Coordinates of C-alpha atoms and ligand atoms in Angstrom, one line a residue:
M16 CA 129.8 131.8 64.2
S17 CA 129.2 132.8 67.8
A18 CA 128.7 130.3 70.5
S19 CA 130.7 129.2 73.5
I20 CA 129.2 132.2 75.3
S21 CA 129.9 130.6 78.6
G22 CA 133.6 130.4 77.8
L23 CA 133.4 126.8 76.9
N24 CA 136.5 125.4 75.3
A25 CA 135.4 122.3 73.5
S26 CA 138.9 121.3 72.5
N27 CA 139.3 120.0 76.0
A28 CA 137.8 116.6 75.6
N29 CA 137.4 115.9 79.3
L30 CA 135.3 118.7 80.6
A31 CA 134.4 117.2 83.9
A32 CA 136.7 116.8 86.9
P33 CA 136.2 114.3 89.7
G34 CA 133.1 115.3 91.8
D35 CA 131.5 117.1 88.9
P36 CA 128.0 115.9 87.9
I37 CA 127.8 113.9 84.6
I38 CA 125.9 116.1 82.2
R39 CA 123.5 114.3 79.9
K40 CA 124.6 116.1 76.8
R41 CA 122.5 114.1 74.4
E42 CA 119.3 115.1 76.3
I43 CA 119.8 118.8 76.9
Q44 CA 119.0 121.1 73.9
G45 CA 122.0 122.9 72.6
D46 CA 121.1 126.6 73.3
V47 CA 120.7 126.1 77.0
L48 CA 124.2 125.6 78.4
V49 CA 126.5 126.2 75.5
G50 CA 124.6 128.2 72.8
L51 CA 123.7 127.3 69.3
Q52 CA 126.3 128.5 66.7
K53 CA 124.6 131.5 65.1
D54 CA 125.1 134.4 62.7
E55 CA 121.4 134.5 62.3
E56 CA 118.6 133.1 64.4
H57 CA 115.0 132.7 63.3
F58 CA 112.3 132.8 66.0
L59 CA 109.1 131.1 65.0
F60 CA 106.3 131.6 67.5
F61 CA 103.4 129.2 66.8
K62 CA 100.0 128.1 68.0
I63 CA 99.1 124.4 67.7
V64 CA 95.8 124.0 65.8
D65 CA 95.9 120.2 65.2
V66 CA 97.4 118.4 68.2
A67 CA 97.5 114.9 66.7
R68 CA 99.2 116.1 63.5
F69 CA 101.6 118.3 65.5
K70 CA 102.7 115.4 67.7
A71 CA 103.2 113.2 64.6
A72 CA 105.4 115.9 63.0
L73 CA 107.4 116.1 66.2
R74 CA 107.9 112.3 66.3
D75 CA 108.5 111.9 62.6
Y76 CA 110.8 114.8 61.9
I77 CA 111.4 117.6 64.4
I78 CA 112.8 115.6 67.4
A79 CA 115.5 114.0 65.3
E80 CA 116.6 117.4 64.0
I81 CA 117.0 119.1 67.3
T82 CA 120.5 120.2 68.1
T83 CA 121.7 118.8 71.4
T84 CA 124.4 120.0 73.8
E85 CA 126.6 117.2 72.5
E86 CA 126.3 118.4 69.0
V87 CA 127.1 122.1 69.7
L88 CA 130.2 121.0 71.6
S89 CA 131.4 118.8 68.8
R90 CA 130.7 121.7 66.3
E91 CA 132.8 124.0 68.4
I92 CA 135.7 121.5 68.0
Q93 CA 135.2 121.4 64.2
I94 CA 134.9 125.2 63.9
K95 CA 138.1 125.6 65.9
A96 CA 140.0 123.2 63.6
Y97 CA 138.5 124.8 60.5
K98 CA 139.6 128.3 61.6
A99 CA 143.1 127.0 62.6
S100 CA 143.5 125.7 59.1
G101 CA 143.2 129.3 57.9
R102 CA 139.8 129.1 56.3
R103 CA 137.6 132.1 56.7
S104 CA 134.2 131.0 55.4
R105 CA 131.6 129.5 57.7
L106 CA 130.8 125.9 58.3
P107 CA 127.1 125.4 57.3
F108 CA 126.0 124.3 60.8
V109 CA 122.2 124.7 61.2
G110 CA 120.7 124.5 64.7
L111 CA 117.2 123.8 65.8
N112 CA 115.7 124.0 69.3
I113 CA 112.1 124.1 70.6
G114 CA 110.3 125.4 73.6
F115 CA 106.7 125.5 74.8
S116 CA 104.7 128.1 76.8
N117 CA 102.4 127.0 79.6
D118 CA 99.4 127.2 77.2
G119 CA 101.4 125.0 74.7
L120 CA 102.2 122.3 77.4
S121 CA 98.6 122.3 78.5
V122 CA 97.5 121.6 74.9
L123 CA 100.0 118.7 74.7
L124 CA 99.5 117.3 78.2
G125 CA 96.0 118.2 79.2
A126 CA 94.5 120.8 81.5
N127 CA 96.5 119.9 84.7
G128 CA 99.7 119.1 82.8
T129 CA 101.7 122.0 84.1
D130 CA 100.5 121.9 87.8
G131 CA 103.3 122.9 90.2
M132 CA 105.6 124.4 87.6
D133 CA 107.2 127.8 88.1
A134 CA 104.4 130.3 89.0
S135 CA 105.7 133.0 86.6
F136 CA 105.9 130.4 83.8
V137 CA 102.3 129.3 84.5
A138 CA 101.1 132.9 84.6
G139 CA 102.9 133.9 81.4
A140 CA 105.1 136.9 80.4
G141 CA 102.0 139.0 79.6
V142 CA 100.6 138.7 83.1
R143 CA 104.0 139.3 84.7
A144 CA 104.8 142.4 82.6
A145 CA 103.2 145.0 85.0
G146 CA 105.3 143.6 87.9
L147 CA 108.5 144.0 85.8
L148 CA 107.4 147.7 85.2
D149 CA 107.2 147.0 81.5
P150 CA 105.1 149.7 79.7
V151 CA 101.4 148.5 80.1
D152 CA 98.0 150.0 79.4
A153 CA 95.4 150.8 82.1
N154 CA 94.3 147.2 82.2
G155 CA 97.9 146.0 82.7
K156 CA 98.2 144.7 79.1
P157 CA 101.8 145.1 77.8
D158 CA 102.6 147.4 75.0
W159 CA 103.7 144.6 72.6
L160 CA 103.8 144.3 68.8
A161 CA 100.3 143.7 67.6
A162 CA 101.4 140.7 65.4
F163 CA 103.0 139.1 68.4
A164 CA 100.0 139.6 70.7
S165 CA 97.5 138.7 68.0
D166 CA 97.0 135.1 69.1
T167 CA 97.9 132.6 71.9
I168 CA 101.5 131.5 71.6
H169 CA 102.0 127.8 72.3
G170 CA 105.7 127.5 71.5
V171 CA 108.8 128.8 69.8
L172 CA 111.2 127.2 67.3
L173 CA 114.8 128.6 67.3
V174 CA 116.5 128.0 64.0
T175 CA 120.2 129.2 63.7
G176 CA 123.0 129.1 61.1
P177 CA 125.6 131.1 59.2
A178 CA 124.6 134.1 57.2
A179 CA 123.7 133.5 53.5
S180 CA 126.8 133.5 51.2
A181 CA 126.7 136.3 48.6
S182 CA 125.7 133.9 45.8
A183 CA 122.9 132.1 47.7
A184 CA 119.3 133.4 47.7
K185 CA 118.6 131.9 51.1
S186 CA 120.7 131.2 54.1
P187 CA 121.0 127.6 55.4
A188 CA 118.8 128.5 58.4
Q189 CA 116.2 130.1 56.1
K190 CA 116.1 126.8 54.1
K191 CA 115.6 124.9 57.3
V192 CA 112.8 127.2 58.3
D193 CA 111.1 126.5 55.0
D194 CA 111.4 122.7 55.6
I195 CA 110.0 123.0 59.1
V196 CA 107.1 125.1 58.1
N197 CA 106.4 122.6 55.3
V198 CA 106.5 119.6 57.7
L199 CA 104.4 121.2 60.3
G200 CA 101.9 122.3 57.7
H201 CA 98.4 123.0 59.0
S202 CA 99.2 121.5 62.4
I203 CA 100.3 125.0 63.5
K204 CA 99.5 128.6 62.8
L205 CA 102.6 130.8 62.7
V206 CA 101.6 133.7 65.0
Y207 CA 104.8 135.7 64.6
R208 CA 108.2 135.3 63.1
D209 CA 111.3 137.3 63.5
V210 CA 115.0 137.1 62.9
G211 CA 118.1 138.1 64.8
V212 CA 121.4 138.8 63.1
T213 CA 124.9 139.4 64.4
R214 CA 126.2 142.9 63.6
P215 CA 129.0 143.7 61.2
Q216 CA 130.9 144.7 64.4
R217 CA 131.0 141.1 65.4
G218 CA 130.0 140.2 69.0
H219 CA 128.9 143.8 69.7
E220 CA 125.2 144.7 70.5
H221 CA 123.6 147.8 68.9
F222 CA 124.8 150.4 71.5
G223 CA 128.3 149.2 70.4
F224 CA 129.4 147.2 73.5
L225 CA 131.0 143.8 73.3
D226 CA 128.3 141.3 74.5
G227 CA 128.5 137.7 75.6
V228 CA 131.6 138.4 77.7
S229 CA 130.4 137.0 81.0
N230 CA 128.2 134.0 81.5
P231 CA 128.4 131.5 84.4
G232 CA 130.6 128.5 84.1
V233 CA 128.9 125.1 84.6
R234 CA 130.4 122.2 86.6
G235 CA 130.8 119.2 84.3
I236 CA 130.9 121.2 81.1
T237 CA 133.1 124.3 81.5
P238 CA 136.8 123.4 81.5
R239 CA 138.8 124.7 84.4
D240 CA 141.1 127.4 83.1
N241 CA 142.4 129.2 86.2
P242 CA 145.4 127.4 87.8
A243 CA 144.9 129.6 90.9
D244 CA 141.3 128.6 91.5
D245 CA 139.7 125.2 91.0
N246 CA 136.2 126.6 91.3
Q247 CA 136.5 128.7 88.2
G248 CA 136.5 128.3 84.4
V249 CA 138.5 131.3 83.0
P250 CA 139.7 133.6 85.8
G251 CA 136.7 135.2 87.4
Q252 CA 134.2 132.8 86.0
D253 CA 132.8 130.9 89.0
L254 CA 131.6 127.4 88.3
L255 CA 128.0 126.8 89.2
W256 CA 126.1 123.6 89.7
P257 CA 124.1 122.7 86.6
G258 CA 120.8 122.6 88.5
A259 CA 120.9 126.4 88.3
F260 CA 120.0 126.1 84.6
V261 CA 118.8 122.5 84.0
F262 CA 116.5 120.3 86.0
G263 CA 117.8 117.0 87.4
Y264 CA 121.2 118.2 88.8
P265 CA 122.5 119.7 92.1
G266 CA 121.7 123.4 92.2
Q267 CA 122.8 126.6 94.0
D268 CA 121.9 127.0 97.7
P269 CA 121.5 130.7 98.5
N270 CA 122.5 130.1 102.1
Q271 CA 125.7 128.1 101.4
P272 CA 129.0 128.8 99.9
F273 CA 128.5 128.6 96.1
E274 CA 131.1 125.8 95.8
K275 CA 128.8 123.4 97.8
P276 CA 126.2 121.5 95.8
G277 CA 122.7 122.6 96.7
A278 CA 119.6 120.4 96.5
P279 CA 118.4 119.7 92.9
P280 CA 115.6 122.3 92.1
A281 CA 112.2 120.6 92.7
M282 CA 110.7 119.2 89.6
A283 CA 106.9 119.3 89.5
H284 CA 107.0 116.4 86.9
P285 CA 109.6 113.8 86.1
W286 CA 109.6 114.8 82.4
M287 CA 111.2 118.2 83.4
A288 CA 114.6 116.5 83.9
D289 CA 117.2 117.9 81.5
G290 CA 114.9 120.8 80.6
S291 CA 115.1 124.5 81.3
Y292 CA 112.9 127.6 81.4
M293 CA 113.7 130.1 78.6
V294 CA 112.8 133.8 79.0
F295 CA 112.5 135.6 75.7
R296 CA 112.3 139.4 75.5
R297 CA 112.4 141.4 72.3
L298 CA 114.0 144.6 73.6
N299 CA 114.0 147.6 71.3
Q300 CA 117.1 149.8 71.6
F301 CA 117.0 153.5 70.9
V302 CA 120.5 153.8 69.6
P303 CA 120.8 157.3 68.2
E304 CA 119.0 158.6 71.3
F305 CA 121.5 156.7 73.5
H306 CA 124.6 158.1 71.7
N307 CA 123.2 161.7 71.6
F308 CA 122.6 161.4 75.3
L309 CA 126.2 160.2 75.9
Q310 CA 127.4 163.2 73.9
S311 CA 125.3 165.8 75.7
E312 CA 126.0 164.4 79.2
G313 CA 129.7 164.1 78.4
R314 CA 129.8 167.8 77.4
A315 CA 127.8 168.8 80.5
L316 CA 130.0 166.9 82.9
G317 CA 133.3 167.7 81.1
I318 CA 134.2 164.1 80.5
D319 CA 134.6 161.8 77.5
P320 CA 131.2 160.6 76.3
Q321 CA 132.6 157.1 76.0
L322 CA 133.3 157.2 79.8
V323 CA 129.7 158.2 80.4
G324 CA 128.6 155.0 78.5
A325 CA 131.3 152.9 80.2
R326 CA 130.0 154.0 83.7
M327 CA 126.4 153.2 82.7
V328 CA 127.4 149.6 81.5
G329 CA 130.4 148.9 83.7
R330 CA 132.5 148.1 80.7
W331 CA 134.0 150.0 77.8
Q332 CA 132.6 149.2 74.3
S333 CA 135.7 147.0 73.9
G334 CA 134.5 144.8 76.8
A335 CA 137.2 146.1 79.2
P336 CA 135.7 146.3 82.7
I337 CA 136.0 149.7 84.4
M338 CA 136.8 148.0 87.6
I339 CA 140.2 147.3 86.0
A340 CA 140.4 150.2 83.5
P341 CA 138.4 153.0 85.3
L342 CA 139.3 156.0 83.2
Q343 CA 140.5 154.9 79.8
D344 CA 139.6 152.0 77.5
D345 CA 142.0 149.1 77.2
P346 CA 141.0 147.1 74.1
A347 CA 143.6 144.4 74.7
L348 CA 142.0 143.8 78.1
G349 CA 138.5 143.8 76.6
A350 CA 139.6 141.1 74.1
D351 CA 141.3 138.8 76.6
P352 CA 138.8 136.2 78.0
K353 CA 141.4 135.3 80.6
A354 CA 141.5 138.8 82.0
N355 CA 138.2 140.6 81.2
N356 CA 136.2 138.9 83.9
N357 CA 138.8 138.8 86.6
F358 CA 137.5 141.3 89.0
E359 CA 135.2 141.8 92.0
F360 CA 133.3 144.8 93.3
S361 CA 133.7 144.8 97.1
Q362 CA 136.9 146.7 97.3
D363 CA 135.3 149.6 95.3
T364 CA 133.3 150.7 98.4
G365 CA 132.7 154.3 97.2
E366 CA 131.8 153.5 93.6
R367 CA 134.9 155.3 92.5
R368 CA 135.8 152.8 89.8
C369 CA 132.3 151.5 88.9
P370 CA 128.9 153.0 89.9
F371 CA 126.8 150.8 92.1
A372 CA 124.0 151.0 89.4
A373 CA 126.2 150.1 86.4
H374 CA 124.5 147.4 84.3
I375 CA 127.0 144.6 85.1
R376 CA 127.2 145.6 88.8
K377 CA 123.4 145.5 89.1
T378 CA 122.8 142.2 87.2
Y379 CA 125.7 140.3 88.7
P380 CA 126.9 142.0 91.9
R381 CA 129.7 139.4 92.4
D382 CA 131.0 140.1 96.0
D383 CA 129.2 143.5 96.4
L384 CA 127.0 142.2 99.2
E385 CA 129.9 140.8 101.1
D386 CA 129.3 142.5 104.5
P387 CA 126.7 140.2 106.1
N388 CA 126.1 142.6 109.0
K389 CA 124.8 145.1 106.5
V390 CA 122.8 142.9 104.2
G391 CA 121.5 140.3 106.7
L392 CA 122.3 137.3 104.4
L393 CA 123.6 134.0 105.6
N394 CA 126.0 133.7 102.7
P395 CA 126.1 136.8 100.4
E396 CA 128.2 135.1 97.7
G397 CA 125.9 132.0 97.7
F398 CA 122.9 134.3 97.5
V399 CA 124.3 136.2 94.4
Q400 CA 125.2 132.9 92.7
A401 CA 121.7 131.6 93.2
H402 CA 120.3 134.4 91.1
R403 CA 122.3 134.0 87.9
I404 CA 121.1 133.4 84.3
M405 CA 122.6 131.8 81.2
R406 CA 122.3 134.4 78.4
A407 CA 122.0 133.5 74.7
G408 CA 120.6 136.5 72.9
I409 CA 121.3 138.0 69.5
P410 CA 120.8 141.5 68.0
F411 CA 118.0 142.2 65.6
G412 CA 117.3 145.0 63.1
P413 CA 119.5 147.1 60.7
E414 CA 122.5 149.3 61.4
V415 CA 121.8 152.9 62.2
A416 CA 121.5 154.9 58.9
E417 CA 123.6 158.0 58.5
D418 CA 120.7 160.3 58.6
E419 CA 119.0 158.6 61.6
E420 CA 119.2 161.3 64.3
K421 CA 116.2 159.7 66.0
T422 CA 115.3 156.0 65.7
K423 CA 113.5 155.4 62.4
H424 CA 114.0 151.6 62.1
E425 CA 113.4 149.1 64.9
R426 CA 116.5 147.4 66.3
G427 CA 117.6 145.9 69.5
L428 CA 118.3 142.6 71.3
M429 CA 116.4 139.3 71.1
F430 CA 117.2 138.7 74.7
V431 CA 117.1 135.0 75.6
C432 CA 118.1 133.5 79.0
Y433 CA 117.9 130.1 80.6
Q434 CA 117.3 129.1 84.3
T435 CA 115.4 126.7 86.5
S436 CA 113.4 129.4 88.3
I437 CA 112.1 132.4 86.4
I438 CA 111.0 134.0 89.6
E439 CA 114.3 133.6 91.4
Q440 CA 116.6 134.3 88.4
F441 CA 115.5 136.5 85.5
E442 CA 112.6 138.2 87.3
F443 CA 114.7 138.6 90.5
I444 CA 117.4 140.3 88.6
Q445 CA 115.0 142.6 86.8
I446 CA 112.7 143.5 89.7
S447 CA 114.9 143.3 92.8
W448 CA 118.2 144.5 91.4
A449 CA 117.8 146.4 88.1
N450 CA 114.6 148.3 88.9
A451 CA 115.3 148.7 92.6
T452 CA 116.9 152.1 93.3
G453 CA 118.1 151.1 96.7
F454 CA 120.0 148.0 95.5
P455 CA 122.8 147.3 96.4
I456 CA 121.6 148.3 99.9
N457 CA 123.5 150.1 102.6
K458 CA 126.1 151.7 100.4
V459 CA 127.8 154.9 101.2
H460 CA 129.9 157.5 99.4
P461 CA 133.5 158.1 100.3
D462 CA 132.4 161.2 102.3
K463 CA 130.2 158.8 104.4
T464 CA 126.9 160.1 103.1
P465 CA 124.4 157.4 102.2
A466 CA 124.3 156.4 98.5
T467 CA 121.1 155.6 96.6
P468 CA 122.5 153.6 93.6
G469 CA 119.5 154.3 91.4
H470 CA 118.2 152.4 88.3
D471 CA 120.2 150.1 86.1
P472 CA 120.6 152.7 83.2
I473 CA 120.4 150.0 80.5
I474 CA 117.5 147.8 81.6
G475 CA 116.1 149.3 84.8
Q476 CA 112.5 150.3 84.4
A477 CA 110.4 152.8 86.3
K478 CA 106.9 154.3 86.2
G479 CA 108.4 157.8 86.5
A480 CA 111.9 159.3 85.9
R481 CA 115.0 157.2 86.1
A482 CA 118.3 158.2 87.6
M483 CA 121.6 156.7 88.7
D484 CA 124.2 157.8 91.2
E485 CA 127.8 159.0 90.6
I486 CA 128.2 159.2 86.8
L487 CA 131.2 161.3 87.4
P488 CA 134.2 159.2 88.6
N489 CA 135.8 160.3 91.8
Y490 CA 138.8 158.2 90.8
P491 CA 141.3 157.8 92.4
M492 CA 140.1 160.5 94.9
G493 CA 137.4 163.1 95.2
D494 CA 134.1 163.7 96.8
T495 CA 132.1 165.3 94.0
R496 CA 128.5 164.0 94.2
S497 CA 126.7 163.6 90.8
T498 CA 123.5 162.1 89.5
L499 CA 122.6 161.0 85.9
N500 CA 119.0 161.8 85.1
M501 CA 117.6 159.7 82.3
P502 CA 114.5 161.2 80.8
D503 CA 113.9 158.4 78.4
A504 CA 114.4 154.6 78.5
F505 CA 116.9 153.5 75.9
V506 CA 115.6 149.9 76.0
K507 CA 111.9 149.1 75.7
P508 CA 110.3 145.6 75.5
S509 CA 108.2 145.0 72.4
A510 CA 107.4 141.3 72.9
A511 CA 108.1 138.7 75.6
G512 CA 107.4 135.0 76.3
Y513 CA 108.2 132.4 78.9
F514 CA 108.9 128.9 77.6
F515 CA 110.0 125.5 78.8
V516 CA 112.7 123.9 76.7
P517 CA 112.3 120.1 77.3
S518 CA 114.8 117.3 77.0
I519 CA 114.9 115.0 74.0
S520 CA 113.4 112.2 76.0
A521 CA 110.6 114.4 77.4
L522 CA 109.7 115.4 73.8
R523 CA 109.8 111.8 72.5
N524 CA 108.1 109.9 75.4
T525 CA 105.8 112.5 76.9
L526 CA 105.0 115.6 74.9
A527 CA 104.8 114.0 71.5
H528 CA 103.2 110.8 72.8
P529 CA 100.0 110.2 70.8
Ligands
N7H6 FE1 122.8 142.8 79.8 N1 124.5 146.4 76.9 O1 124.9 146.4 75.8 O2 124.6 147.4 77.6 N2 124.7 143.3 79.1 N3 122.0 144.0 78.3 N4 121.0 142.2 80.3 N5 123.6 141.6 81.2 C1 125.9 142.8 79.6 O3 129.1 140.6 80.2 C2 122.6 144.9 77.5 C3 119.8 142.5 79.7 C4 122.9 140.8 82.1 O4 128.4 138.7 84.5 C5 127.0 143.5 79.0 O5 128.4 139.8 78.3 C6 121.6 145.5 76.6 C7 118.7 141.9 80.5 C8 123.9 140.0 82.9 O6 129.3 140.7 84.6 C9 126.4 144.4 78.1 C10 120.4 144.9 76.9 C11 119.3 141.2 81.6 C12 125.1 140.3 82.4 C13 125.0 144.3 78.2 C14 120.7 143.9 78.0 C15 120.7 141.4 81.4 C16 125.0 141.3 81.3 C17 128.4 143.2 79.2 C18 119.1 145.1 76.3 C19 118.6 140.5 82.7 C20 126.5 139.8 82.8 C21 129.0 142.1 78.4 C22 118.9 145.6 75.2 C23 117.5 140.8 83.3 C24 127.0 140.6 84.0 C25 128.8 140.7 79.0 C26 128.3 139.9 84.4 C27 126.0 141.9 80.6 C28 124.0 145.2 77.6 C29 119.7 143.2 78.6 C30 121.6 140.8 82.3 C31 127.3 145.3 77.2 C32 121.9 146.5 75.6 C33 117.2 142.0 80.1 C34 123.5 139.0 84.0

């Protein structure tokens, strides 16, 4: 089962070094920092219709069933030992987490219960959609699945587990879903339910690229695994302060070196400690269209279509970064967690190795803003590290059918990420980096002409046409200017929600309090 997306190595019993914060692992829900183990993940979006009965069900059943960070870490150890003993079947670990929207918290706490919380969380994903340049109608209403938008959503239950064995009618997670629905009974209305499943090409998303390669390390929980750098987990994985993702801990100061603890992010309410904001986006992927595009552009440019895709993403499908393998895939590099994140961008001044707009360069520019004279930042690296997210998504939908020249069946990514500020983290990445054609700013081509990086070709959104700079590599030399015009978006949101994932104590003592 996939987990340890942040490179966690749970076999290392002592995850914290002197000076690291003590993480309250029994309080934080398991998906936030580590990731629930999952071959499949059920998303149950619900509306609370009987508050007293809902709170009673939380107290009597749900809270005790929630999978904590401590449990996912211990499961990692068990899975490792099980695999080491040569067994190939899956341990039947089932995970459960819960989050609430602003409307949901208001129902549980009363009208002013969410005062002072993150403004984007309070406004809700629907209101924020237009600002993200999501497709919206004339009234700014997002173009979401009718079933999802059919009622107010108060919360989401995440239920994970291994896939069903060939002989079983239902998977362990499906059985758990049945139990939960039974226990909650008429206290809720299920507004929408959906399921994510890992693909047969394990760990790869629907376009074919290895996913879950790079997530931030977290001080106090990610073991140090780079003898040359005490501020990293695996080589290239900078360790951040937990407050970037969970309330109640030192955070990242955008104006200071990232190694220095920043002030803990302000909590509007004491019960927010050990909780996190979760962004959910159901992102449809137009897979045949994407691959046809790579083929036709590759032909037109006279280069391998796989290289076109690699320059759009910044990695080959194997996961190998083009900063290290600029012209040819290197599957061994892609598969090596100690090498596949060990790179920076600043030495690639002319985007010869990796386009400025490549998905991974846009969404985590590493040291790309390093020249403070040009970007006007007090501490460029600290600034970048203050805008990171912890990703925990899973694909959804079937494999592409043989006769599927154009998308016939919905598929894509159930994108999930965690942070302590939706405005400064997820939304900042989407709006100020992925959608912003001028980011990274003040870049030039090797021939000294100014470069406009363009849109992130994977997730960048625009009202009109989208384009990115330098699809054709000028590596190791060359000055040929090229632009990739993208008539269609290959990724389109079909549902979204902003949630708060509270601590176990907040659930017990505050949210489920009669
Ligand atoms: Fe991305 N893809 O398959 O092309 N993403 N992403 N993402 N993404 C990453 O590093 C993809 C989305 C980030 O640290 C990889 O795990 C697709 C959103 C960040 O180097 C691949 C979709 C946002 C990183 C993809 C999608 C992000 C990242 C490389 C939608 C946030 C880490 C593998 C369908 C706004 C960058 C890896 C780093 C990596 C793809 C969505 C952000 C292959 C298909 C919405 C921060």
